[in-house]
Short mmCIF file of C-alpha atoms in Angstrom, two decimals:
data_model
loop_
_atom_site.label_atom_id
_atom_site.label_comp_id
_atom_site.label_asym_id
_atom_site.label_seq_id
_atom_site.Cartn_x
_atom_site.Cartn_y
_atom_site.Cartn_z
CA MET Z 116 -21.60 -36.44 -11.79
CA GLU Z 117 -20.05 -35.17 -8.55
CA VAL Z 118 -16.85 -34.33 -10.41
CA ILE Z 119 -18.75 -32.37 -13.07
CA LYS Z 120 -20.84 -30.60 -10.43
CA SER Z 121 -17.73 -29.54 -8.53
CA LEU Z 122 -16.36 -27.84 -11.65
CA PHE Z 123 -19.36 -25.49 -11.74
CA THR Z 124 -19.86 -24.98 -7.99
CA PRO Z 125 -18.99 -21.38 -7.06
CA LYS Z 126 -16.89 -20.32 -4.13
CA PRO Z 127 -19.15 -18.56 -1.57
CA ILE Z 128 -18.77 -14.77 -1.57
CA GLY Z 129 -18.25 -14.88 2.18
CA GLU Z 130 -14.94 -16.59 1.63
CA PHE Z 131 -13.73 -13.76 -0.57
CA THR Z 132 -14.52 -11.10 1.99
CA GLU Z 133 -13.38 -13.14 4.98
CA ASP Z 134 -10.15 -14.23 3.31
CA PHE Z 135 -8.77 -10.75 3.13
CA GLY Z 136 -10.34 -8.90 6.00
CA GLY Z 137 -11.80 -5.42 6.28
CA HIS Z 138 -10.36 -2.47 4.49
CA HIS Z 139 -9.03 -0.91 7.69
CA ALA Z 140 -7.10 -3.99 8.82
CA PRO Z 141 -3.30 -3.72 8.69
CA PRO Z 142 -1.62 -6.04 6.17
CA LYS Z 143 -0.35 -9.31 7.56
CA ASP Z 144 2.69 -11.12 6.26
CA GLY Z 145 1.73 -12.29 2.78
CA GLU Z 146 -1.06 -9.74 2.31
CA TYR Z 147 -1.22 -6.71 0.06
CA LYS Z 148 -0.62 -3.25 1.47
CA LYS Z 149 -3.79 -1.11 1.41
CA ALA Z 150 -2.28 2.08 0.03
CA LEU Z 151 -4.42 3.20 -2.91
CA SER Z 152 -6.94 6.05 -2.69
CA ALA Z 153 -9.87 6.86 -5.00
CA PHE Z 154 -7.60 9.33 -6.81
CA ASP Z 155 -4.91 6.66 -7.21
CA LEU Z 156 -7.47 4.24 -8.66
CA THR Z 157 -8.93 6.84 -11.03
CA ALA Z 158 -5.45 7.84 -12.16
CA MET Z 159 -4.60 4.17 -12.64
CA GLY Z 160 -7.69 3.76 -14.82
CA VAL Z 161 -6.86 6.86 -16.88
CA GLY Z 162 -3.29 5.62 -17.04
CA GLY Z 163 -4.44 2.30 -18.45
CA ILE Z 164 -7.02 3.65 -20.88
CA ILE Z 165 -5.30 6.64 -22.49
CA GLY Z 166 -2.33 5.29 -24.36
CA ALA Z 167 -2.13 3.12 -27.44
CA GLY Z 168 -5.76 3.88 -28.25
CA ILE Z 169 -5.14 7.59 -28.78
CA PHE Z 170 -1.48 7.62 -29.69
CA SER Z 171 -1.27 4.68 -32.12
CA LEU Z 172 -4.45 2.73 -32.84
CA THR Z 173 -6.54 5.78 -33.78
CA GLY Z 174 -4.35 6.53 -36.78
CA GLN Z 175 -4.08 2.90 -37.84
CA VAL Z 176 -7.81 2.24 -37.64
CA ALA Z 177 -8.64 5.52 -39.40
CA ALA Z 178 -6.22 4.82 -42.23
CA ASN Z 179 -6.84 1.11 -42.78
CA THR Z 180 -10.15 0.02 -41.23
CA ALA Z 181 -12.84 2.65 -40.62
CA GLY Z 182 -11.77 6.00 -42.11
CA PRO Z 183 -13.09 9.10 -40.28
CA ALA Z 184 -15.84 6.85 -38.88
CA VAL Z 185 -13.23 5.67 -36.38
CA VAL Z 186 -15.02 8.09 -34.05
CA ILE Z 187 -18.10 5.85 -34.29
CA SER Z 188 -15.89 2.83 -33.57
CA TYR Z 189 -14.80 4.52 -30.35
CA VAL Z 190 -18.37 5.41 -29.45
CA ILE Z 191 -19.48 1.78 -29.86
CA ALA Z 192 -16.52 0.50 -27.85
CA GLY Z 193 -17.19 3.18 -25.22
CA ILE Z 194 -20.85 2.19 -24.86
CA VAL Z 195 -19.92 -1.47 -24.35
CA SER Z 196 -17.21 -0.46 -21.89
CA GLY Z 197 -19.64 1.78 -20.00
CA LEU Z 198 -22.11 -1.07 -19.62
CA ALA Z 199 -19.33 -3.40 -18.52
CA ALA Z 200 -18.05 -0.76 -16.10
CA MET Z 201 -21.34 -0.86 -14.20
CA CYS Z 202 -21.08 -4.63 -13.92
CA TYR Z 203 -17.48 -4.39 -12.71
CA SER Z 204 -18.41 -1.68 -10.21
CA GLU Z 205 -21.16 -3.77 -8.66
CA LEU Z 206 -18.97 -6.86 -8.43
CA ALA Z 207 -15.87 -5.00 -7.23
CA SER Z 208 -17.81 -3.30 -4.43
CA MET Z 209 -19.27 -6.66 -3.34
CA ILE Z 210 -16.10 -8.72 -3.73
CA PRO Z 211 -13.06 -6.55 -2.90
CA ASN Z 212 -10.57 -9.20 -3.95
CA SER Z 213 -7.75 -9.03 -6.48
CA GLY Z 214 -8.20 -11.05 -9.63
CA SER Z 215 -10.59 -8.98 -11.78
CA ALA Z 216 -13.05 -11.05 -13.81
CA PHE Z 217 -11.39 -14.27 -12.59
CA THR Z 218 -12.75 -13.55 -9.13
CA TYR Z 219 -16.14 -12.42 -10.37
CA THR Z 220 -16.81 -15.46 -12.58
CA PHE Z 221 -18.55 -18.13 -10.55
CA GLY Z 222 -17.74 -21.80 -10.93
CA GLU Z 223 -14.17 -23.08 -11.06
CA PHE Z 224 -14.24 -24.18 -14.69
CA PHE Z 225 -15.49 -20.82 -16.00
CA ALA Z 226 -13.15 -19.05 -13.58
CA TRP Z 227 -10.23 -20.89 -15.11
CA ILE Z 228 -11.32 -20.03 -18.66
CA ILE Z 229 -11.64 -16.33 -17.91
CA GLY Z 230 -8.45 -16.28 -15.85
CA TRP Z 231 -6.56 -17.83 -18.75
CA ASP Z 232 -8.25 -15.36 -21.07
CA LEU Z 233 -7.18 -12.45 -18.85
CA ILE Z 234 -3.59 -13.61 -19.15
CA LEU Z 235 -3.97 -13.08 -22.89
CA GLU Z 236 -5.60 -9.69 -22.34
CA TYR Z 237 -2.98 -8.20 -20.04
CA LEU Z 238 0.23 -9.80 -21.23
CA ILE Z 239 -0.44 -9.30 -24.92
CA GLY Z 240 -1.95 -5.86 -24.27
CA ALA Z 241 1.20 -4.64 -22.54
CA ALA Z 242 3.33 -6.13 -25.31
CA SER Z 243 1.39 -4.31 -28.03
CA VAL Z 244 1.81 -1.00 -26.22
CA ALA Z 245 5.53 -1.63 -25.89
CA VAL Z 246 5.74 -1.89 -29.69
CA SER Z 247 4.08 1.53 -30.04
CA TRP Z 248 6.38 2.92 -27.34
CA GLY Z 249 9.42 2.10 -29.47
CA GLN Z 250 7.89 3.94 -32.45
CA TYR Z 251 7.24 7.04 -30.36
CA LEU Z 252 10.72 6.96 -28.84
CA GLU Z 253 12.28 6.99 -32.30
CA TYR Z 254 10.01 9.85 -33.43
CA PHE Z 255 10.73 11.88 -30.27
CA LEU Z 256 14.51 11.48 -30.50
CA ASN Z 257 14.44 12.32 -34.19
CA LYS Z 258 12.48 15.58 -33.75
CA ALA Z 259 13.82 16.70 -30.37
CA SER Z 260 17.50 16.38 -31.27
CA ASN Z 261 17.37 18.15 -34.67
CA CYS Z 262 19.30 15.16 -35.96
CA ALA Z 263 18.19 12.36 -38.22
CA ILE Z 264 18.14 9.78 -35.45
CA THR Z 265 16.64 6.52 -36.59
CA PHE Z 266 16.79 3.07 -35.09
CA ASP Z 267 18.30 0.21 -37.01
CA PRO Z 268 15.21 -1.54 -38.48
CA ASN Z 269 16.80 -4.90 -37.79
CA VAL Z 270 16.66 -4.35 -34.01
CA SER Z 271 13.50 -2.21 -33.78
CA ASN Z 272 10.92 -4.32 -35.62
CA ALA Z 273 9.24 -7.67 -35.05
CA PRO Z 274 10.67 -10.63 -36.97
CA ILE Z 275 7.19 -11.78 -38.01
CA MET Z 276 4.14 -10.09 -39.48
CA TRP Z 277 0.48 -10.99 -40.03
CA VAL Z 278 -0.78 -11.18 -43.63
CA GLU Z 279 -4.53 -10.53 -43.58
CA ASP Z 280 -5.15 -11.74 -47.14
CA THR Z 281 -3.80 -15.22 -46.45
CA SER Z 282 -4.59 -15.29 -42.70
CA SER Z 283 -1.07 -16.43 -41.94
CA PHE Z 284 2.20 -15.24 -40.45
CA ALA Z 285 5.20 -14.32 -42.56
CA THR Z 286 8.77 -13.34 -41.76
CA THR Z 287 9.85 -9.71 -42.07
CA GLY Z 288 13.59 -10.21 -42.30
CA TYR Z 289 14.14 -8.28 -39.06
CA SER Z 290 15.65 -9.76 -35.88
CA PHE Z 291 14.01 -8.38 -32.73
CA ASN Z 292 12.29 -5.26 -31.32
CA VAL Z 293 14.89 -4.22 -28.78
CA PRO Z 294 13.35 -0.88 -27.60
CA ALA Z 295 10.06 -2.63 -26.75
CA PHE Z 296 11.91 -5.39 -24.92
CA ILE Z 297 14.01 -2.96 -22.85
CA ILE Z 298 11.10 -0.75 -21.68
CA VAL Z 299 9.19 -3.80 -20.44
CA ILE Z 300 12.20 -4.99 -18.44
CA VAL Z 301 12.67 -1.54 -16.87
CA LEU Z 302 9.00 -1.31 -15.88
CA THR Z 303 9.08 -4.82 -14.43
CA ILE Z 304 11.87 -3.73 -12.07
CA ILE Z 305 9.84 -0.68 -10.98
CA LEU Z 306 6.69 -2.76 -10.41
CA ALA Z 307 8.58 -5.29 -8.34
CA SER Z 308 9.64 -2.45 -6.01
CA GLY Z 309 6.14 -1.85 -4.58
CA VAL Z 310 2.63 -0.81 -5.55
CA LYS Z 311 2.80 2.67 -3.99
CA LEU Z 312 5.91 3.57 -5.97
CA SER Z 313 4.21 2.20 -9.08
CA ALA Z 314 1.08 4.26 -8.37
CA TYR Z 315 3.17 7.41 -7.87
CA VAL Z 316 4.90 6.91 -11.23
CA VAL Z 317 1.54 6.26 -12.93
CA ASN Z 318 0.02 9.41 -11.37
CA VAL Z 319 2.84 11.59 -12.71
CA LEU Z 320 2.61 10.07 -16.18
CA VAL Z 321 -1.18 10.49 -16.22
CA VAL Z 322 -0.94 14.23 -15.50
CA VAL Z 323 1.62 14.65 -18.28
CA LYS Z 324 -0.32 12.78 -20.92
CA VAL Z 325 -3.71 14.35 -20.13
CA ILE Z 326 -2.15 17.80 -20.52
CA VAL Z 327 -0.57 16.70 -23.81
CA VAL Z 328 -3.84 15.24 -25.13
CA ILE Z 329 -5.65 18.50 -24.38
CA MET Z 330 -2.85 20.40 -26.13
CA PHE Z 331 -3.36 18.24 -29.23
CA ILE Z 332 -7.11 18.80 -29.21
CA LEU Z 333 -6.78 22.58 -28.88
CA GLY Z 334 -3.69 22.95 -31.08
CA GLY Z 335 -4.85 20.53 -33.75
CA ALA Z 336 -8.28 22.16 -34.06
CA LYS Z 337 -6.54 25.15 -35.69
CA TYR Z 338 -5.41 22.96 -38.61
CA ALA Z 339 -8.58 20.87 -38.90
CA ASN Z 340 -10.44 20.80 -42.21
CA GLY Z 341 -13.98 19.45 -42.26
CA ALA Z 342 -13.57 18.34 -45.88
CA ASN Z 343 -11.18 15.64 -44.69
CA LEU Z 344 -14.08 13.93 -42.93
CA GLN Z 345 -15.53 12.97 -46.31
CA PRO Z 346 -16.11 10.20 -47.20
CA PHE Z 347 -17.00 9.59 -43.59
CA SER Z 348 -17.31 5.80 -43.72
CA PRO Z 349 -15.32 4.54 -46.73
CA TYR Z 350 -15.18 0.98 -45.41
CA GLY Z 351 -18.88 0.77 -44.52
CA GLY Z 352 -20.51 -0.61 -41.41
CA ASP Z 353 -18.26 -3.67 -41.34
CA GLY Z 354 -15.23 -1.40 -41.14
CA ILE Z 355 -16.77 0.52 -38.23
CA PHE Z 356 -17.38 -2.68 -36.26
CA ARG Z 357 -13.94 -4.11 -37.10
CA GLY Z 358 -12.49 -0.83 -35.91
CA ALA Z 359 -14.54 -1.05 -32.70
CA VAL Z 360 -13.11 -4.50 -31.95
CA THR Z 361 -9.57 -3.23 -32.52
CA VAL Z 362 -9.89 -0.05 -30.45
CA PHE Z 363 -11.70 -1.90 -27.68
CA PHE Z 364 -8.19 -2.79 -26.58
CA ALA Z 365 -7.82 0.84 -25.51
CA TYR Z 366 -10.51 0.52 -22.82
CA ILE Z 367 -8.97 -2.17 -20.64
CA GLY Z 368 -7.63 0.32 -18.10
CA PHE Z 369 -10.74 0.40 -15.90
CA ASP Z 370 -10.68 -3.41 -15.85
CA ALA Z 371 -7.17 -3.28 -14.40
CA VAL Z 372 -8.40 -1.03 -11.56
CA SER Z 373 -10.40 -3.94 -10.13
CA THR Z 374 -7.30 -6.14 -9.95
CA THR Z 375 -5.87 -3.89 -7.22
CA SER Z 376 -8.95 -4.00 -4.97
CA GLN Z 377 -7.05 -5.59 -2.08
CA GLU Z 378 -4.64 -2.65 -2.17
CA ALA Z 379 -7.42 -0.02 -2.03
CA ALA Z 380 -7.88 1.81 1.28
CA ASN Z 381 -11.69 1.67 0.97
CA PRO Z 382 -12.54 -0.67 -1.93
CA GLN Z 383 -16.34 -0.60 -1.59
CA ARG Z 384 -16.39 3.18 -2.08
CA ASP Z 385 -13.25 3.84 -4.13
CA LEU Z 386 -13.42 1.09 -6.76
CA PRO Z 387 -16.64 2.30 -8.44
CA ILE Z 388 -15.25 5.85 -8.39
CA GLY Z 389 -12.02 4.71 -10.03
CA ILE Z 390 -13.71 2.49 -12.61
CA ILE Z 391 -16.51 4.77 -13.81
CA GLY Z 392 -14.61 8.02 -13.32
CA SER Z 393 -11.64 6.97 -15.40
CA LEU Z 394 -13.82 5.55 -18.17
CA THR Z 395 -15.88 8.76 -18.41
CA ILE Z 396 -12.82 11.02 -18.61
CA CYS Z 397 -11.14 8.89 -21.25
CA THR Z 398 -14.17 8.38 -23.49
CA VAL Z 399 -14.62 12.15 -23.84
CA LEU Z 400 -10.93 12.59 -24.66
CA TYR Z 401 -10.96 9.70 -27.14
CA ILE Z 402 -13.86 11.08 -29.16
CA SER Z 403 -12.31 14.55 -29.21
CA VAL Z 404 -8.95 13.25 -30.42
CA CYS Z 405 -10.64 11.15 -33.14
CA LEU Z 406 -12.51 14.15 -34.53
CA VAL Z 407 -9.42 16.35 -34.59
CA LEU Z 408 -7.10 13.68 -36.00
CA SER Z 409 -9.55 12.70 -38.76
CA SER Z 410 -9.96 16.37 -39.70
CA LEU Z 411 -6.25 17.06 -40.11
CA LEU Z 412 -5.69 14.91 -43.21
CA PRO Z 413 -7.58 12.70 -45.65
CA TYR Z 414 -7.80 9.30 -44.02
CA THR Z 415 -5.54 7.75 -46.68
CA ASP Z 416 -2.74 10.17 -45.71
CA ILE Z 417 -2.82 9.63 -41.93
CA PRO Z 418 0.52 8.16 -40.76
CA THR Z 419 0.22 4.85 -38.90
CA ASP Z 420 3.42 5.24 -36.85
CA ALA Z 421 3.33 7.90 -34.11
CA SER Z 422 0.11 9.04 -35.75
CA VAL Z 423 -0.79 11.92 -33.41
CA PRO Z 424 2.35 14.09 -33.73
CA ALA Z 425 3.12 12.90 -37.28
CA SER Z 426 -0.35 13.84 -38.52
CA LEU Z 427 -0.20 17.29 -36.97
CA LEU Z 428 3.22 17.96 -38.48
CA LYS Z 429 2.04 16.75 -41.89
CA ALA Z 430 -0.98 19.07 -41.65
CA GLY Z 431 1.30 22.09 -41.09
CA GLY Z 432 1.48 22.16 -37.29
CA PRO Z 433 4.55 23.54 -35.48
CA GLU Z 434 7.36 21.07 -34.91
CA TRP Z 435 7.83 22.12 -31.28
CA LEU Z 436 4.26 21.03 -30.53
CA THR Z 437 4.78 17.67 -32.21
CA VAL Z 438 7.84 17.10 -30.01
CA ILE Z 439 5.71 17.72 -26.91
CA LEU Z 440 3.04 15.40 -28.28
CA ALA Z 441 5.62 12.68 -28.85
CA LEU Z 442 6.80 13.11 -25.25
CA GLY Z 443 3.22 12.84 -24.08
CA GLY Z 444 2.83 9.74 -26.20
CA LEU Z 445 5.79 8.17 -24.44
CA ALA Z 446 4.28 9.05 -21.04
CA GLY Z 447 0.87 7.70 -22.06
CA LEU Z 448 2.16 4.44 -23.44
CA THR Z 449 4.41 3.92 -20.43
CA SER Z 450 1.52 4.33 -17.99
CA VAL Z 451 -0.62 1.88 -20.00
CA MET Z 452 2.10 -0.72 -19.84
CA MET Z 453 2.48 -0.21 -16.10
CA VAL Z 454 -1.24 -0.59 -15.43
CA SER Z 455 -1.47 -3.76 -17.52
CA MET Z 456 1.62 -5.17 -15.84
CA ILE Z 457 0.23 -4.30 -12.40
CA GLY Z 458 -2.98 -6.18 -13.15
CA GLN Z 459 -1.69 -9.42 -14.62
CA PRO Z 460 0.50 -10.63 -11.70
CA ARG Z 461 -2.42 -10.13 -9.32
CA ILE Z 462 -4.65 -12.31 -11.49
CA PHE Z 463 -1.95 -14.96 -11.54
CA ARG Z 464 -1.70 -14.71 -7.76
CA ALA Z 465 -5.47 -15.01 -7.32
CA MET Z 466 -5.48 -18.16 -9.47
CA ALA Z 467 -2.53 -19.62 -7.57
CA HIS Z 468 -4.24 -18.78 -4.26
CA ASP Z 469 -7.11 -21.04 -5.38
CA GLY Z 470 -4.72 -23.81 -6.38
CA LEU Z 471 -5.06 -23.43 -10.15
CA PHE Z 472 -1.38 -22.58 -10.55
CA PRO Z 473 1.59 -23.89 -8.54
CA LYS Z 474 1.45 -22.49 -5.02
CA ALA Z 475 4.91 -20.90 -5.29
CA ILE Z 476 3.37 -18.35 -7.66
CA ALA Z 477 1.21 -17.01 -4.79
CA TYR Z 478 4.30 -15.69 -3.00
CA ILE Z 479 4.13 -12.05 -1.87
CA HIS Z 480 7.35 -10.35 -0.88
CA PRO Z 481 7.23 -9.62 2.88
CA LYS Z 482 8.74 -6.14 2.49
CA THR Z 483 7.27 -4.72 -0.72
CA LYS Z 484 3.94 -6.61 -0.42
CA VAL Z 485 4.13 -7.28 -4.17
CA PRO Z 486 3.48 -10.68 -5.86
CA VAL Z 487 7.10 -10.64 -6.97
CA THR Z 488 7.22 -14.10 -8.58
CA THR Z 489 4.31 -13.43 -10.91
CA THR Z 490 5.53 -9.88 -11.60
CA LEU Z 491 8.86 -11.23 -12.85
CA ILE Z 492 7.25 -14.05 -14.85
CA CYS Z 493 4.75 -11.70 -16.50
CA GLY Z 494 7.47 -9.16 -17.24
CA ALA Z 495 9.64 -11.77 -18.95
CA VAL Z 496 6.80 -13.13 -21.10
CA THR Z 497 5.62 -9.63 -22.04
CA ALA Z 498 9.15 -8.55 -22.97
CA VAL Z 499 9.64 -11.52 -25.29
CA ALA Z 500 6.19 -11.08 -26.89
CA SER Z 501 6.84 -7.38 -27.54
CA GLY Z 502 10.10 -8.26 -29.23
CA ILE Z 503 8.73 -10.78 -31.72
CA LEU Z 504 5.03 -10.02 -32.42
CA PRO Z 505 3.55 -7.19 -34.58
CA ILE Z 506 1.15 -4.68 -33.02
CA GLU Z 507 -1.78 -5.57 -35.30
CA VAL Z 508 -1.93 -9.15 -34.01
CA LEU Z 509 -1.33 -8.09 -30.41
CA ALA Z 510 -4.08 -5.46 -30.38
CA ASN Z 511 -6.77 -7.70 -31.90
CA LEU Z 512 -6.00 -10.60 -29.56
CA THR Z 513 -6.17 -8.25 -26.59
CA SER Z 514 -9.51 -6.82 -27.70
CA VAL Z 515 -11.14 -10.23 -28.02
CA GLY Z 516 -9.74 -11.24 -24.63
CA THR Z 517 -11.16 -8.08 -23.10
CA LEU Z 518 -14.60 -8.65 -24.62
CA LEU Z 519 -14.78 -12.21 -23.30
CA ALA Z 520 -13.79 -11.02 -19.82
CA PHE Z 521 -16.52 -8.38 -19.87
CA LEU Z 522 -19.12 -10.86 -21.10
CA LEU Z 523 -18.49 -13.34 -18.30
CA SER Z 524 -18.43 -10.59 -15.68
CA ALA Z 525 -21.86 -9.41 -16.87
CA LEU Z 526 -23.08 -12.99 -16.66
CA ALA Z 527 -21.74 -13.19 -13.08
CA VAL Z 528 -23.84 -10.14 -12.13
CA ILE Z 529 -27.00 -11.87 -13.39
CA ILE Z 530 -26.15 -15.12 -11.57
CA LEU Z 531 -25.58 -13.26 -8.31
CA ARG Z 532 -28.80 -11.28 -8.72
CA ILE Z 533 -30.70 -14.56 -8.98
CA ARG Z 534 -28.83 -16.55 -6.31
CA GLU Z 535 -28.28 -13.83 -3.71
CA PRO Z 536 -30.81 -11.04 -4.32
CA GLU Z 537 -30.64 -9.79 -0.70
CA ARG Z 538 -26.86 -9.42 -0.49
CA GLU Z 539 -25.71 -5.84 0.08
CA ARG Z 540 -24.53 -4.08 -3.07
CA PRO Z 541 -22.60 -0.90 -2.14
CA PHE Z 542 -22.71 0.22 -5.79
CA LYS Z 543 -26.27 0.57 -7.10
CA MET Z 544 -26.96 0.26 -10.83
CA PRO Z 545 -29.46 2.77 -12.27
CA PHE Z 546 -33.17 1.85 -12.21
CA GLY Z 547 -33.01 -0.50 -9.25
CA LYS Z 548 -33.77 -4.20 -9.61
CA ILE Z 549 -34.89 -3.85 -13.21
CA GLY Z 550 -31.64 -2.12 -14.10
CA GLY Z 551 -29.72 -4.82 -12.24
CA PHE Z 552 -30.81 -7.28 -14.93
CA PHE Z 553 -31.21 -4.95 -17.90
CA TRP Z 554 -27.69 -3.48 -17.92
CA PRO Z 555 -25.84 -6.84 -17.73
CA LEU Z 556 -28.10 -8.29 -20.44
CA ALA Z 557 -27.46 -5.23 -22.60
CA THR Z 558 -23.73 -5.70 -22.02
CA ILE Z 559 -23.86 -9.32 -23.16
CA ALA Z 560 -25.97 -8.46 -26.23
CA MET Z 561 -23.62 -5.64 -27.30
CA ILE Z 562 -20.50 -7.80 -26.88
CA ILE Z 563 -21.98 -10.64 -28.92
CA LEU Z 564 -22.99 -8.17 -31.64
CA LEU Z 565 -19.51 -6.66 -31.67
CA LEU Z 566 -17.81 -10.06 -31.93
CA ILE Z 567 -20.12 -11.22 -34.72
CA LYS Z 568 -19.91 -8.01 -36.77
CA GLY Z 569 -16.32 -7.02 -36.10
CA GLY Z 570 -14.38 -10.17 -35.29
CA THR Z 571 -12.22 -11.95 -37.84
CA ASN Z 572 -11.80 -15.67 -38.35
CA ALA Z 573 -8.06 -15.41 -37.83
CA THR Z 574 -8.40 -13.70 -34.45
CA GLY Z 575 -11.05 -16.20 -33.39
CA GLU Z 576 -8.79 -19.09 -34.35
CA CYS Z 577 -5.86 -17.64 -32.37
CA VAL Z 578 -8.02 -17.16 -29.27
CA GLY Z 579 -9.42 -20.68 -29.69
CA ILE Z 580 -5.91 -22.13 -29.78
CA TRP Z 581 -4.97 -20.13 -26.68
CA LEU Z 582 -8.01 -21.39 -24.77
CA ALA Z 583 -7.28 -24.98 -25.87
CA ILE Z 584 -3.77 -24.69 -24.44
CA GLY Z 585 -5.29 -23.34 -21.22
CA LEU Z 586 -7.67 -26.29 -20.92
CA VAL Z 587 -4.79 -28.72 -21.32
CA PHE Z 588 -2.95 -26.94 -18.51
CA TYR Z 589 -6.06 -26.90 -16.32
CA PHE Z 590 -6.78 -30.60 -16.62
CA SER Z 591 -3.08 -31.36 -16.16
CA PHE Z 592 -2.65 -29.30 -12.98
CA GLY Z 593 -5.47 -27.10 -11.71
CA PHE Z 594 -8.08 -29.86 -11.88
CA TRP Z 595 -6.01 -31.99 -9.51
CA TRP Z 596 -4.72 -29.28 -7.15
CA SER Z 597 -7.69 -26.94 -6.80
CA LYS Z 598 -8.36 -25.91 -3.19
CA HIS Z 599 -12.03 -25.87 -4.04
CA ARG Z 600 -12.03 -29.52 -5.11
CA HIS Z 601 -9.04 -30.93 -3.21
CA PRO Z 602 -8.69 -29.05 0.11
CA GLU Z 603 -6.86 -32.01 1.64
CA LYS Z 604 -3.87 -31.28 -0.62
CA TRP Z 605 -3.48 -27.71 0.66
CA PRO Z 606 -2.67 -27.58 4.39
CA ALA Z 607 -1.87 -24.00 5.37
CA ASP Z 608 1.54 -24.87 6.80
CA GLU Z 609 2.71 -26.18 3.41
CA LEU Z 610 2.19 -22.87 1.62
CA PRO Z 611 5.48 -21.12 0.78
CA SER Z 612 6.80 -18.46 3.15
CA GLY Z 613 5.19 -15.10 2.47
CA THR Z 614 1.83 -16.37 1.27
CA ASP Z 615 -1.43 -15.61 3.01
CA THR Z 616 -1.29 -18.63 5.33
CA GLU Z 617 -3.45 -17.15 8.06
CA THR Z 618 -6.36 -16.45 5.78
CA THR Z 619 -6.31 -19.43 3.43
CA GLU Z 620 -9.73 -21.04 3.33
CA VAL Z 621 -10.60 -24.54 2.23
CA VAL Z 622 -13.92 -25.83 1.05
CA SER Z 623 -15.19 -28.94 2.76
CA GLU Z 624 -16.24 -31.93 0.69
CA LYS Z 625 -19.77 -31.44 1.96
CA GLU Z 626 -19.82 -27.90 0.50
CA VAL Z 627 -18.39 -29.15 -2.80
CA ALA Z 628 -21.00 -31.88 -3.01
#
């Protein structure tokens, strides 16, 4: 019984806040550098949200899943994300620690499940965007050069595909997606160079793509035809919900903001601003783009590759504008990849810091203050996944992973409200104590509804297999090496050079019991 109890015993919040010090403290050797402002965090959120959702998934979902009602799919996904954003804001302001929902989920066993799930969310999410990036690069080079530049299909497509009718994989005859692989490797090198450089690159890309999105909305409105919105929902309500699950992938950017909380200059104030601000900006832009895109062509004629510029060109728009849109698509997709790839290594590091992964993974480079080991590992896995897996599978897996992360974070808010009602909450949910329970419960209800109505058996099976693999790994390693359960195995002087040795906390056996 003591073993089972220890699996569900949460780490006290005080250890999170004490482990990493106040937000004005200078970084020690092995700590993150506190360099991100509220603007940086908001830009990072916008950078993570606006990307594949607008530039690729909108066209695919409109053409194959929801029709013009894709706008409703985005509204549903936006409502769920907005509810989850309030939960994340409350938790992030209380627990300014890297790790996203892994940190916020109380109890080691559930923390492991959601941490493993977040690996799926971020790694596969970045890989799916890399696939879209290659499509936009080919379109941009083709239109910008006035030459018929096309990539060799053998080295620009995944070798496997997903067949929905048979719920199975099949070979495509192609070898590897080289453009997707290369962009991931390049971004991994940039991310390993330091978070401030990464944030600067993201900020520049965000400005470019927001300008381009607004240009599409204004320029595309001229060629919009309301008749193309009929029939509005050709695939019915099931298609709308399936579309909502798919496009939910596009909202993970604000989630990634919370993974950088230890690098925020003032996390209690700036994290809620970054999370809610970025989500609000992007939801408005998403809905606007959906309306314009669906009005340009009948839904059956919307291109699924590089859908934003290709649709405008097919509707009679000027080619010079489509070239700019393709460039903006490249900027948008690049920033999404960077944000996802910033978040995942920090989740790995948070798990390793608690002993759930080998301690060498917790290493932070003493000069760049970046978790360089996990950055390189995540980059390599993402690069390989982007080279071999099709975007349809990648996007759906990422969406389900995101929904599960949001669900457990909302549950963590409720648990904390019951266990520690008097603890200071710098971010206040609307409607006081009643709202503190209502909004998380609403989040959980909406997520369950979305999974039931829009999930597919195939996606559920893939996620189930992934979680089963994670449990095998946990009971093979994390169960035996957890700091929470086995503090005697983790003396501070045995941690690798560069880790946070001065702030490592252990939980006494009395606390565990």
